[in-house]
JSON list of C-alpha atoms in Angstrom, two decimals:
[
{"chain": "D", "resi": 16, "resn": "MET", "atom": "CA", "xyz": [15.34, 199.82, 139.98]},
{"chain": "D", "resi": 17, "resn": "SER", "atom": "CA", "xyz": [16.44, 197.38, 142.78]},
{"chain": "D", "resi": 18, "resn": "THR", "atom": "CA", "xyz": [13.88, 196.75, 145.69]},
{"chain": "D", "resi": 19, "resn": "THR", "atom": "CA", "xyz": [15.85, 198.79, 148.03]},
{"chain": "D", "resi": 20, "resn": "GLU", "atom": "CA", "xyz": [16.10, 202.11, 145.99]},
{"chain": "D", "resi": 21, "resn": "SER", "atom": "CA", "xyz": [12.49, 201.58, 145.52]},
{"chain": "D", "resi": 22, "resn": "VAL", "atom": "CA", "xyz": [12.23, 201.56, 149.42]},
{"chain": "D", "resi": 23, "resn": "LEU", "atom": "CA", "xyz": [14.88, 204.16, 149.91]},
{"chain": "D", "resi": 24, "resn": "ASP", "atom": "CA", "xyz": [13.05, 206.43, 147.22]},
{"chain": "D", "resi": 25, "resn": "HIS", "atom": "CA", "xyz": [9.54, 205.77, 148.85]},
{"chain": "D", "resi": 26, "resn": "HIS", "atom": "CA", "xyz": [11.35, 206.80, 152.48]},
{"chain": "D", "resi": 27, "resn": "LEU", "atom": "CA", "xyz": [12.51, 210.10, 151.24]},
{"chain": "D", "resi": 28, "resn": "GLU", "atom": "CA", "xyz": [9.44, 211.51, 149.06]},
{"chain": "D", "resi": 29, "resn": "THR", "atom": "CA", "xyz": [7.40, 210.14, 152.27]},
{"chain": "D", "resi": 30, "resn": "PHE", "atom": "CA", "xyz": [9.30, 211.98, 154.86]},
{"chain": "D", "resi": 31, "resn": "GLY", "atom": "CA", "xyz": [9.80, 215.26, 152.46]},
{"chain": "D", "resi": 32, "resn": "ALA", "atom": "CA", "xyz": [5.66, 214.72, 152.59]},
{"chain": "D", "resi": 33, "resn": "LEU", "atom": "CA", "xyz": [5.71, 214.53, 156.48]},
{"chain": "D", "resi": 34, "resn": "ASP", "atom": "CA", "xyz": [3.69, 211.24, 156.23]},
{"chain": "D", "resi": 35, "resn": "ALA", "atom": "CA", "xyz": [3.74, 209.43, 159.28]},
{"chain": "D", "resi": 36, "resn": "GLU", "atom": "CA", "xyz": [1.86, 206.61, 157.98]},
{"chain": "D", "resi": 37, "resn": "GLY", "atom": "CA", "xyz": [3.64, 206.18, 154.49]},
{"chain": "D", "resi": 38, "resn": "ILE", "atom": "CA", "xyz": [7.10, 206.20, 156.09]},
{"chain": "D", "resi": 39, "resn": "MET", "atom": "CA", "xyz": [6.07, 203.81, 158.57]},
{"chain": "D", "resi": 40, "resn": "GLU", "atom": "CA", "xyz": [4.98, 201.11, 156.34]},
{"chain": "D", "resi": 41, "resn": "ASP", "atom": "CA", "xyz": [8.56, 201.18, 155.22]},
{"chain": "D", "resi": 42, "resn": "TYR", "atom": "CA", "xyz": [9.80, 199.40, 158.51]},
{"chain": "D", "resi": 43, "resn": "ALA", "atom": "CA", "xyz": [9.65, 195.92, 159.12]},
{"chain": "D", "resi": 44, "resn": "ASP", "atom": "CA", "xyz": [7.48, 195.67, 162.61]},
{"chain": "D", "resi": 45, "resn": "ASP", "atom": "CA", "xyz": [11.01, 194.50, 164.49]},
{"chain": "D", "resi": 46, "resn": "ALA", "atom": "CA", "xyz": [12.96, 197.19, 162.70]},
{"chain": "D", "resi": 47, "resn": "VAL", "atom": "CA", "xyz": [15.38, 199.07, 165.11]},
{"chain": "D", "resi": 48, "resn": "VAL", "atom": "CA", "xyz": [16.84, 202.73, 164.49]},
{"chain": "D", "resi": 49, "resn": "ILE", "atom": "CA", "xyz": [19.89, 203.50, 166.40]},
{"chain": "D", "resi": 50, "resn": "THR", "atom": "CA", "xyz": [21.17, 206.83, 166.75]},
{"chain": "D", "resi": 51, "resn": "GLU", "atom": "CA", "xyz": [24.25, 208.63, 168.94]},
{"chain": "D", "resi": 52, "resn": "GLU", "atom": "CA", "xyz": [21.64, 209.19, 171.77]},
{"chain": "D", "resi": 53, "resn": "GLU", "atom": "CA", "xyz": [18.97, 206.00, 171.55]},
{"chain": "D", "resi": 54, "resn": "VAL", "atom": "CA", "xyz": [18.04, 203.00, 170.42]},
{"chain": "D", "resi": 55, "resn": "PHE", "atom": "CA", "xyz": [14.42, 202.60, 168.71]},
{"chain": "D", "resi": 56, "resn": "ARG", "atom": "CA", "xyz": [13.05, 199.31, 168.91]},
{"chain": "D", "resi": 57, "resn": "GLY", "atom": "CA", "xyz": [9.99, 198.12, 166.62]},
{"chain": "D", "resi": 58, "resn": "VAL", "atom": "CA", "xyz": [7.37, 200.23, 164.51]},
{"chain": "D", "resi": 59, "resn": "GLU", "atom": "CA", "xyz": [5.70, 202.10, 167.29]},
{"chain": "D", "resi": 60, "resn": "ALA", "atom": "CA", "xyz": [9.20, 203.37, 169.13]},
{"chain": "D", "resi": 61, "resn": "ILE", "atom": "CA", "xyz": [10.20, 204.29, 165.76]},
{"chain": "D", "resi": 62, "resn": "ARG", "atom": "CA", "xyz": [6.89, 206.23, 165.15]},
{"chain": "D", "resi": 63, "resn": "GLU", "atom": "CA", "xyz": [6.69, 208.07, 167.82]},
{"chain": "D", "resi": 64, "resn": "GLY", "atom": "CA", "xyz": [10.22, 208.78, 169.42]},
{"chain": "D", "resi": 65, "resn": "PHE", "atom": "CA", "xyz": [12.49, 208.77, 166.36]},
{"chain": "D", "resi": 66, "resn": "PHE", "atom": "CA", "xyz": [9.89, 210.75, 163.85]},
{"chain": "D", "resi": 67, "resn": "GLU", "atom": "CA", "xyz": [6.83, 212.51, 165.95]},
{"chain": "D", "resi": 68, "resn": "GLU", "atom": "CA", "xyz": [8.78, 213.45, 169.22]},
{"chain": "D", "resi": 69, "resn": "GLY", "atom": "CA", "xyz": [11.91, 213.93, 166.99]},
{"chain": "D", "resi": 70, "resn": "LEU", "atom": "CA", "xyz": [12.35, 214.45, 163.02]},
{"chain": "D", "resi": 71, "resn": "PHE", "atom": "CA", "xyz": [9.08, 215.41, 162.04]},
{"chain": "D", "resi": 72, "resn": "ARG", "atom": "CA", "xyz": [8.34, 217.68, 165.07]},
{"chain": "D", "resi": 73, "resn": "ASP", "atom": "CA", "xyz": [11.75, 219.98, 163.50]},
{"chain": "D", "resi": 74, "resn": "PHE", "atom": "CA", "xyz": [10.91, 219.80, 159.89]},
{"chain": "D", "resi": 75, "resn": "ASP", "atom": "CA", "xyz": [7.39, 220.70, 160.07]},
{"chain": "D", "resi": 76, "resn": "ASP", "atom": "CA", "xyz": [8.25, 223.86, 158.99]},
{"chain": "D", "resi": 77, "resn": "PRO", "atom": "CA", "xyz": [7.21, 225.50, 155.67]},
{"chain": "D", "resi": 78, "resn": "ASP", "atom": "CA", "xyz": [10.22, 226.98, 155.41]},
{"chain": "D", "resi": 79, "resn": "ALA", "atom": "CA", "xyz": [12.37, 224.01, 156.32]},
{"chain": "D", "resi": 80, "resn": "THR", "atom": "CA", "xyz": [15.16, 222.98, 153.48]},
{"chain": "D", "resi": 81, "resn": "PHE", "atom": "CA", "xyz": [16.71, 219.78, 152.56]},
{"chain": "D", "resi": 82, "resn": "SER", "atom": "CA", "xyz": [19.41, 218.51, 150.38]},
{"chain": "D", "resi": 83, "resn": "LEU", "atom": "CA", "xyz": [20.19, 215.16, 149.47]},
{"chain": "D", "resi": 84, "resn": "GLU", "atom": "CA", "xyz": [23.96, 215.25, 148.99]},
{"chain": "D", "resi": 85, "resn": "THR", "atom": "CA", "xyz": [24.66, 211.55, 148.02]},
{"chain": "D", "resi": 86, "resn": "GLN", "atom": "CA", "xyz": [22.75, 208.46, 147.88]},
{"chain": "D", "resi": 87, "resn": "VAL", "atom": "CA", "xyz": [24.37, 204.85, 147.47]},
{"chain": "D", "resi": 88, "resn": "VAL", "atom": "CA", "xyz": [22.41, 201.60, 147.10]},
{"chain": "D", "resi": 89, "resn": "GLU", "atom": "CA", "xyz": [24.51, 198.44, 147.34]},
{"chain": "D", "resi": 90, "resn": "GLY", "atom": "CA", "xyz": [22.52, 195.06, 147.50]},
{"chain": "D", "resi": 91, "resn": "ASP", "atom": "CA", "xyz": [20.48, 195.23, 150.91]},
{"chain": "D", "resi": 92, "resn": "TYR", "atom": "CA", "xyz": [22.02, 198.63, 151.73]},
{"chain": "D", "resi": 93, "resn": "ALA", "atom": "CA", "xyz": [21.33, 202.41, 151.47]},
{"chain": "D", "resi": 94, "resn": "TYR", "atom": "CA", "xyz": [23.79, 205.11, 152.46]},
{"chain": "D", "resi": 95, "resn": "ILE", "atom": "CA", "xyz": [22.40, 208.83, 152.20]},
{"chain": "D", "resi": 96, "resn": "VAL", "atom": "CA", "xyz": [24.32, 212.12, 153.42]},
{"chain": "D", "resi": 97, "resn": "TRP", "atom": "CA", "xyz": [22.10, 215.21, 153.62]},
{"chain": "D", "resi": 98, "resn": "HIS", "atom": "CA", "xyz": [22.25, 218.81, 155.39]},
{"chain": "D", "resi": 99, "resn": "ALA", "atom": "CA", "xyz": [18.87, 220.66, 155.75]},
{"chain": "D", "resi": 100, "resn": "GLU", "atom": "CA", "xyz": [17.90, 224.24, 157.57]},
{"chain": "D", "resi": 101, "resn": "THR", "atom": "CA", "xyz": [14.69, 224.56, 159.68]},
{"chain": "D", "resi": 102, "resn": "SER", "atom": "CA", "xyz": [13.44, 227.52, 162.08]},
{"chain": "D", "resi": 103, "resn": "ASN", "atom": "CA", "xyz": [15.01, 225.25, 165.50]},
{"chain": "D", "resi": 104, "resn": "THR", "atom": "CA", "xyz": [18.09, 223.58, 163.88]},
{"chain": "D", "resi": 105, "resn": "THR", "atom": "CA", "xyz": [20.75, 223.89, 161.23]},
{"chain": "D", "resi": 106, "resn": "TYR", "atom": "CA", "xyz": [21.74, 219.61, 160.17]},
{"chain": "D", "resi": 107, "resn": "GLU", "atom": "CA", "xyz": [25.38, 220.68, 159.38]},
{"chain": "D", "resi": 108, "resn": "PHE", "atom": "CA", "xyz": [26.18, 217.16, 158.73]},
{"chain": "D", "resi": 109, "resn": "ALA", "atom": "CA", "xyz": [23.61, 214.29, 158.54]},
{"chain": "D", "resi": 110, "resn": "THR", "atom": "CA", "xyz": [23.75, 210.82, 157.49]},
{"chain": "D", "resi": 111, "resn": "ASP", "atom": "CA", "xyz": [21.64, 207.25, 157.40]},
{"chain": "D", "resi": 112, "resn": "THR", "atom": "CA", "xyz": [22.21, 204.14, 156.56]},
{"chain": "D", "resi": 113, "resn": "PHE", "atom": "CA", "xyz": [19.74, 201.51, 156.00]},
{"chain": "D", "resi": 114, "resn": "VAL", "atom": "CA", "xyz": [19.66, 197.88, 156.18]},
{"chain": "D", "resi": 115, "resn": "ILE", "atom": "CA", "xyz": [16.38, 196.67, 153.52]},
{"chain": "D", "resi": 116, "resn": "ARG", "atom": "CA", "xyz": [15.26, 192.93, 153.37]},
{"chain": "D", "resi": 117, "resn": "ASP", "atom": "CA", "xyz": [12.42, 191.55, 152.05]},
{"chain": "D", "resi": 118, "resn": "GLY", "atom": "CA", "xyz": [11.09, 195.41, 150.92]},
{"chain": "D", "resi": 119, "resn": "GLU", "atom": "CA", "xyz": [11.38, 196.56, 154.17]},
{"chain": "D", "resi": 120, "resn": "ILE", "atom": "CA", "xyz": [13.85, 198.78, 156.51]},
{"chain": "D", "resi": 121, "resn": "VAL", "atom": "CA", "xyz": [15.12, 195.94, 159.22]},
{"chain": "D", "resi": 122, "resn": "SER", "atom": "CA", "xyz": [17.88, 198.59, 160.56]},
{"chain": "D", "resi": 123, "resn": "GLN", "atom": "CA", "xyz": [18.81, 202.22, 160.44]},
{"chain": "D", "resi": 124, "resn": "THR", "atom": "CA", "xyz": [21.77, 204.42, 161.56]},
{"chain": "D", "resi": 125, "resn": "PHE", "atom": "CA", "xyz": [21.62, 208.12, 162.53]},
{"chain": "D", "resi": 126, "resn": "ALA", "atom": "CA", "xyz": [23.73, 210.71, 162.77]},
{"chain": "D", "resi": 127, "resn": "ALA", "atom": "CA", "xyz": [23.76, 214.21, 162.42]},
{"chain": "D", "resi": 128, "resn": "GLU", "atom": "CA", "xyz": [26.51, 217.13, 163.27]},
{"chain": "D", "resi": 129, "resn": "THR", "atom": "CA", "xyz": [23.59, 220.09, 164.30]},
{"chain": "D", "resi": 130, "resn": "SER", "atom": "CA", "xyz": [23.50, 223.71, 165.75]},
{"chain": "D", "resi": 131, "resn": "ALA", "atom": "CA", "xyz": [20.44, 225.32, 167.22]},
{"chain": "D", "resi": 132, "resn": "ASN", "atom": "CA", "xyz": [19.06, 228.09, 164.95]},
{"chain": "D", "resi": 133, "resn": "ASP", "atom": "CA", "xyz": [18.46, 231.63, 167.64]}
]
């Protein structure tokens, strides 16, 4: 298994467990996460803005579902496509692309087509 694949596997596992400490171990100190709404620079901004105030808050739901549809690893790059449903949001189509160097995520992009659940 490549380092890229093992980092991605750890990332998915810790995300599923909503393990903020574990997931942040995957990021380089100066990592960047780019979304359609905001750019998060550095691990503290990523932790607070992208995870704790964003995805973790939405997925902190015992009935949340997550389905990984596609996973591709090529060298330093990992690409996933997924969909999910929480009590607040349906993620009809979501995708992340990761650049992983020396065992750490140095950049990530995230985009999703979502709808609010009533």
